[in-house]
Amino acid sequence: MAESVVLDPVDLHLLRLLQNDARTTYRDLATQIGVAPSTCLDRVTRLRRSGVILGHQLRLDPAKLGRGLQALLSVQVRPHRRELVGPFVERIRAMPESLTVFHLTGPDDYLVHVAVADMADLQRLVLDEFTSRREVARVETRLIFQQWDCGPLLPHDVPENTPSAKSG
């Protein structure tokens, strides 16, 4: 399990702003937080190095790219052994249809979020890429009707101890 990182109020304010718009310039961040742009740059660099900031992603709409059908595949692998886990996960991650893969506890070993063109494409994916593998004991498919993004990890409130909260 990863260790948590100690964050001060300025770090938290910076993260709140960036999680809502990762393209905000250091100058704009500095103005909103009440610190120098070089301070913002140094802090973001430190937050990246410590693993708090994982990266910046461009999100694409699968439907606009011809993959309008999304599903969750619950996959049971037998035997569920370490030497199978790495190669199996890497194979799933390499499939262009895979959006996310989770390694789980419970009766299913993996949950894979996929986006495909249509029902025939989903059937092909399940039969050719999952159930045809020796280690896959079972695949259960659930279609996704609709999905919603959830709130940010950090709440929007400004910490009381940041320079901008003190001055404003």
mmCIF file of C-alpha atoms in Angstrom:
data_model
loop_
_atom_site.group_PDB
_atom_site.id
_atom_site.type_symbol
_atom_site.label_atom_id
_atom_site.label_comp_id
_atom_site.label_asym_id
_atom_site.label_seq_id
_atom_site.Cartn_x
_atom_site.Cartn_y
_atom_site.Cartn_z
ATOM 1 C CA MET A 1 0.000 0.000 0.000
ATOM 2 C CA ALA A 2 1.354 3.434 -0.913
ATOM 3 C CA GLU A 3 2.264 5.824 1.862
ATOM 4 C CA SER A 4 0.326 9.053 2.105
ATOM 5 C CA VAL A 5 2.120 12.343 1.543
ATOM 6 C CA VAL A 6 1.897 15.233 4.001
ATOM 7 C CA LEU A 7 0.256 18.195 2.286
ATOM 8 C CA ASP A 8 0.042 21.703 3.653
ATOM 9 C CA PRO A 9 -2.887 24.080 2.980
ATOM 10 C CA VAL A 10 -1.141 25.634 -0.048
ATOM 11 C CA ASP A 11 -0.612 22.176 -1.586
ATOM 12 C CA LEU A 12 -4.270 21.319 -1.000
ATOM 13 C CA HIS A 13 -5.461 24.586 -2.540
ATOM 14 C CA LEU A 14 -3.187 24.013 -5.535
ATOM 15 C CA LEU A 15 -4.525 20.476 -5.997
ATOM 16 C CA ARG A 16 -8.136 21.654 -5.725
ATOM 17 C CA LEU A 17 -7.566 24.154 -8.507
ATOM 18 C CA LEU A 18 -5.650 21.732 -10.742
ATOM 19 C CA GLN A 19 -8.145 18.875 -10.382
ATOM 20 C CA ASN A 20 -10.819 21.144 -11.821
ATOM 21 C CA ASP A 21 -8.652 22.542 -14.620
ATOM 22 C CA ALA A 22 -5.246 20.934 -15.120
ATOM 23 C CA ARG A 23 -4.447 23.452 -17.869
ATOM 24 C CA THR A 24 -4.388 26.424 -15.496
ATOM 25 C CA THR A 25 -1.112 28.324 -15.883
ATOM 26 C CA TYR A 26 1.313 28.682 -12.993
ATOM 27 C CA ARG A 27 0.773 32.439 -13.135
ATOM 28 C CA ASP A 28 -3.014 32.019 -12.726
ATOM 29 C CA LEU A 29 -2.542 29.435 -9.977
ATOM 30 C CA ALA A 30 -0.154 31.765 -8.152
ATOM 31 C CA THR A 31 -2.638 34.637 -8.384
ATOM 32 C CA GLN A 32 -5.499 32.512 -7.034
ATOM 33 C CA ILE A 33 -3.431 31.033 -4.198
ATOM 34 C CA GLY A 34 -1.444 34.151 -3.333
ATOM 35 C CA VAL A 35 2.083 32.842 -3.920
ATOM 36 C CA ALA A 36 4.783 33.359 -6.555
ATOM 37 C CA PRO A 37 4.534 31.443 -9.884
ATOM 38 C CA SER A 38 7.926 29.856 -9.119
ATOM 39 C CA THR A 39 6.453 28.524 -5.859
ATOM 40 C CA CYS A 40 3.584 26.932 -7.817
ATOM 41 C CA LEU A 41 6.034 25.364 -10.246
ATOM 42 C CA ASP A 42 8.194 23.996 -7.420
ATOM 43 C CA ARG A 43 5.193 22.590 -5.582
ATOM 44 C CA VAL A 44 3.648 20.948 -8.667
ATOM 45 C CA THR A 45 7.049 19.416 -9.476
ATOM 46 C CA ARG A 46 7.294 18.061 -5.914
ATOM 47 C CA LEU A 47 3.711 16.741 -6.044
ATOM 48 C CA ARG A 48 4.497 14.935 -9.316
ATOM 49 C CA ARG A 49 7.711 13.426 -7.953
ATOM 50 C CA SER A 50 5.975 12.239 -4.792
ATOM 51 C CA GLY A 51 3.235 10.575 -6.861
ATOM 52 C CA VAL A 52 0.356 12.749 -5.631
ATOM 53 C CA ILE A 53 -0.172 14.084 -9.167
ATOM 54 C CA LEU A 54 -0.286 11.082 -11.483
ATOM 55 C CA GLY A 55 -0.440 12.892 -14.796
ATOM 56 C CA HIS A 56 -2.662 14.815 -17.145
ATOM 57 C CA GLN A 57 -5.022 12.965 -19.447
ATOM 58 C CA LEU A 58 -6.979 13.872 -22.499
ATOM 59 C CA ARG A 59 -10.425 12.279 -22.225
ATOM 60 C CA LEU A 60 -12.054 11.037 -25.400
ATOM 61 C CA ASP A 61 -15.708 10.194 -26.080
ATOM 62 C CA PRO A 62 -15.767 6.510 -27.149
ATOM 63 C CA ALA A 63 -19.119 6.955 -28.950
ATOM 64 C CA LYS A 64 -17.701 9.721 -31.165
ATOM 65 C CA LEU A 65 -14.876 7.338 -32.066
ATOM 66 C CA GLY A 66 -17.250 4.574 -33.189
ATOM 67 C CA ARG A 67 -17.335 2.710 -29.868
ATOM 68 C CA GLY A 68 -20.822 3.542 -28.617
ATOM 69 C CA LEU A 69 -21.387 0.362 -26.615
ATOM 70 C CA GLN A 70 -19.708 0.084 -23.228
ATOM 71 C CA ALA A 71 -19.714 -2.897 -20.900
ATOM 72 C CA LEU A 72 -18.214 -4.203 -17.690
ATOM 73 C CA LEU A 73 -16.715 -7.670 -17.917
ATOM 74 C CA SER A 74 -16.355 -9.616 -14.676
ATOM 75 C CA VAL A 75 -13.566 -12.129 -15.258
ATOM 76 C CA GLN A 76 -12.642 -15.130 -13.150
ATOM 77 C CA VAL A 77 -9.157 -16.548 -13.732
ATOM 78 C CA ARG A 78 -8.193 -20.095 -12.711
ATOM 79 C CA PRO A 79 -5.730 -20.780 -11.371
ATOM 80 C CA HIS A 80 -5.403 -17.329 -9.879
ATOM 81 C CA ARG A 81 -1.632 -17.304 -9.467
ATOM 82 C CA ARG A 82 0.940 -14.531 -9.521
ATOM 83 C CA GLU A 83 2.671 -15.771 -12.691
ATOM 84 C CA LEU A 84 -0.623 -15.381 -14.611
ATOM 85 C CA VAL A 85 -1.628 -11.998 -13.195
ATOM 86 C CA GLY A 86 1.053 -9.832 -14.847
ATOM 87 C CA PRO A 87 0.772 -11.221 -18.383
ATOM 88 C CA PHE A 88 -3.035 -11.336 -18.195
ATOM 89 C CA VAL A 89 -3.313 -7.707 -17.072
ATOM 90 C CA GLU A 90 -0.806 -6.534 -19.686
ATOM 91 C CA ARG A 91 -2.780 -8.318 -22.421
ATOM 92 C CA ILE A 92 -6.007 -6.616 -21.272
ATOM 93 C CA ARG A 93 -4.288 -3.226 -21.081
ATOM 94 C CA ALA A 94 -2.953 -3.648 -24.620
ATOM 95 C CA MET A 95 -6.440 -4.185 -26.081
ATOM 96 C CA PRO A 96 -7.735 -0.960 -27.639
ATOM 97 C CA GLU A 97 -11.239 -1.766 -26.350
ATOM 98 C CA SER A 98 -10.103 -1.723 -22.698
ATOM 99 C CA LEU A 99 -10.712 1.503 -20.808
ATOM 100 C CA THR A 100 -9.960 0.375 -17.245
ATOM 101 C CA VAL A 101 -9.051 -2.856 -15.497
ATOM 102 C CA PHE A 102 -9.454 -3.573 -11.789
ATOM 103 C CA HIS A 103 -7.973 -6.500 -9.840
ATOM 104 C CA LEU A 104 -10.605 -7.463 -7.256
ATOM 105 C CA THR A 105 -11.299 -9.538 -4.195
ATOM 106 C CA GLY A 106 -14.344 -11.783 -4.116
ATOM 107 C CA PRO A 107 -15.687 -14.303 -6.635
ATOM 108 C CA ASP A 108 -14.404 -12.354 -9.662
ATOM 109 C CA ASP A 109 -10.734 -11.588 -10.113
ATOM 110 C CA TYR A 110 -10.995 -8.707 -12.592
ATOM 111 C CA LEU A 111 -13.477 -6.089 -13.704
ATOM 112 C CA VAL A 112 -12.744 -4.723 -17.158
ATOM 113 C CA HIS A 113 -14.479 -1.628 -18.561
ATOM 114 C CA VAL A 114 -14.574 -1.874 -22.354
ATOM 115 C CA ALA A 115 -15.895 0.235 -25.231
ATOM 116 C CA VAL A 116 -16.804 -1.485 -28.507
ATOM 117 C CA ALA A 117 -18.606 -0.646 -31.735
ATOM 118 C CA ASP A 118 -21.666 -2.829 -31.263
ATOM 119 C CA MET A 119 -23.010 -6.090 -29.860
ATOM 120 C CA ALA A 120 -21.194 -8.203 -32.485
ATOM 121 C CA ASP A 121 -17.920 -6.487 -31.559
ATOM 122 C CA LEU A 122 -18.578 -7.179 -27.875
ATOM 123 C CA GLN A 123 -19.278 -10.841 -28.639
ATOM 124 C CA ARG A 124 -16.044 -11.057 -30.651
ATOM 125 C CA LEU A 125 -14.085 -9.469 -27.813
ATOM 126 C CA VAL A 126 -15.501 -11.801 -25.156
ATOM 127 C CA LEU A 127 -15.086 -14.959 -27.237
ATOM 128 C CA ASP A 128 -11.773 -14.228 -28.960
ATOM 129 C CA GLU A 129 -9.901 -12.249 -26.311
ATOM 130 C CA PHE A 130 -11.256 -13.586 -23.019
ATOM 131 C CA THR A 131 -12.991 -16.960 -23.008
ATOM 132 C CA SER A 132 -10.540 -18.408 -25.542
ATOM 133 C CA ARG A 133 -7.721 -18.012 -23.001
ATOM 134 C CA ARG A 134 -6.956 -21.112 -20.930
ATOM 135 C CA GLU A 135 -6.733 -19.236 -17.645
ATOM 136 C CA VAL A 136 -10.151 -17.566 -18.008
ATOM 137 C CA ALA A 137 -12.726 -19.690 -16.188
ATOM 138 C CA ARG A 138 -15.712 -17.352 -16.562
ATOM 139 C CA VAL A 139 -16.744 -14.000 -18.021
ATOM 140 C CA GLU A 140 -19.914 -12.184 -17.049
ATOM 141 C CA THR A 141 -20.959 -9.194 -19.152
ATOM 142 C CA ARG A 142 -22.961 -6.181 -18.026
ATOM 143 C CA LEU A 143 -23.937 -3.470 -20.501
ATOM 144 C CA ILE A 144 -23.615 0.145 -19.406
ATOM 145 C CA PHE A 145 -26.692 2.236 -20.196
ATOM 146 C CA GLN A 146 -25.307 5.504 -18.864
ATOM 147 C CA GLN A 147 -22.454 6.746 -16.703
ATOM 148 C CA TRP A 148 -21.693 9.861 -14.719
ATOM 149 C CA ASP A 149 -18.401 11.279 -13.544
ATOM 150 C CA CYS A 150 -18.320 11.850 -9.825
ATOM 151 C CA GLY A 151 -17.068 14.788 -7.857
ATOM 152 C CA PRO A 152 -13.466 15.781 -7.401
ATOM 153 C CA LEU A 153 -11.291 13.927 -4.920
ATOM 154 C CA LEU A 154 -10.726 17.097 -2.918
ATOM 155 C CA PRO A 155 -13.696 19.315 -2.001
ATOM 156 C CA HIS A 156 -13.891 22.783 -3.537
ATOM 157 C CA ASP A 157 -13.640 24.729 -0.264
ATOM 158 C CA VAL A 158 -10.531 26.837 0.274
ATOM 159 C CA PRO A 159 -8.494 25.851 3.333
ATOM 160 C CA GLU A 160 -8.521 28.518 6.023
ATOM 161 C CA ASN A 161 -4.714 28.641 6.349
ATOM 162 C CA THR A 162 -3.813 29.442 2.726
ATOM 163 C CA PRO A 163 -2.452 32.894 1.934
ATOM 164 C CA SER A 164 -5.445 33.715 -0.303
ATOM 165 C CA ALA A 165 -7.928 32.742 2.426
ATOM 166 C CA LYS A 166 -6.142 34.993 4.927
ATOM 167 C CA SER A 167 -6.097 37.968 2.569
ATOM 168 C CA GLY A 168 -9.579 37.641 1.199
#
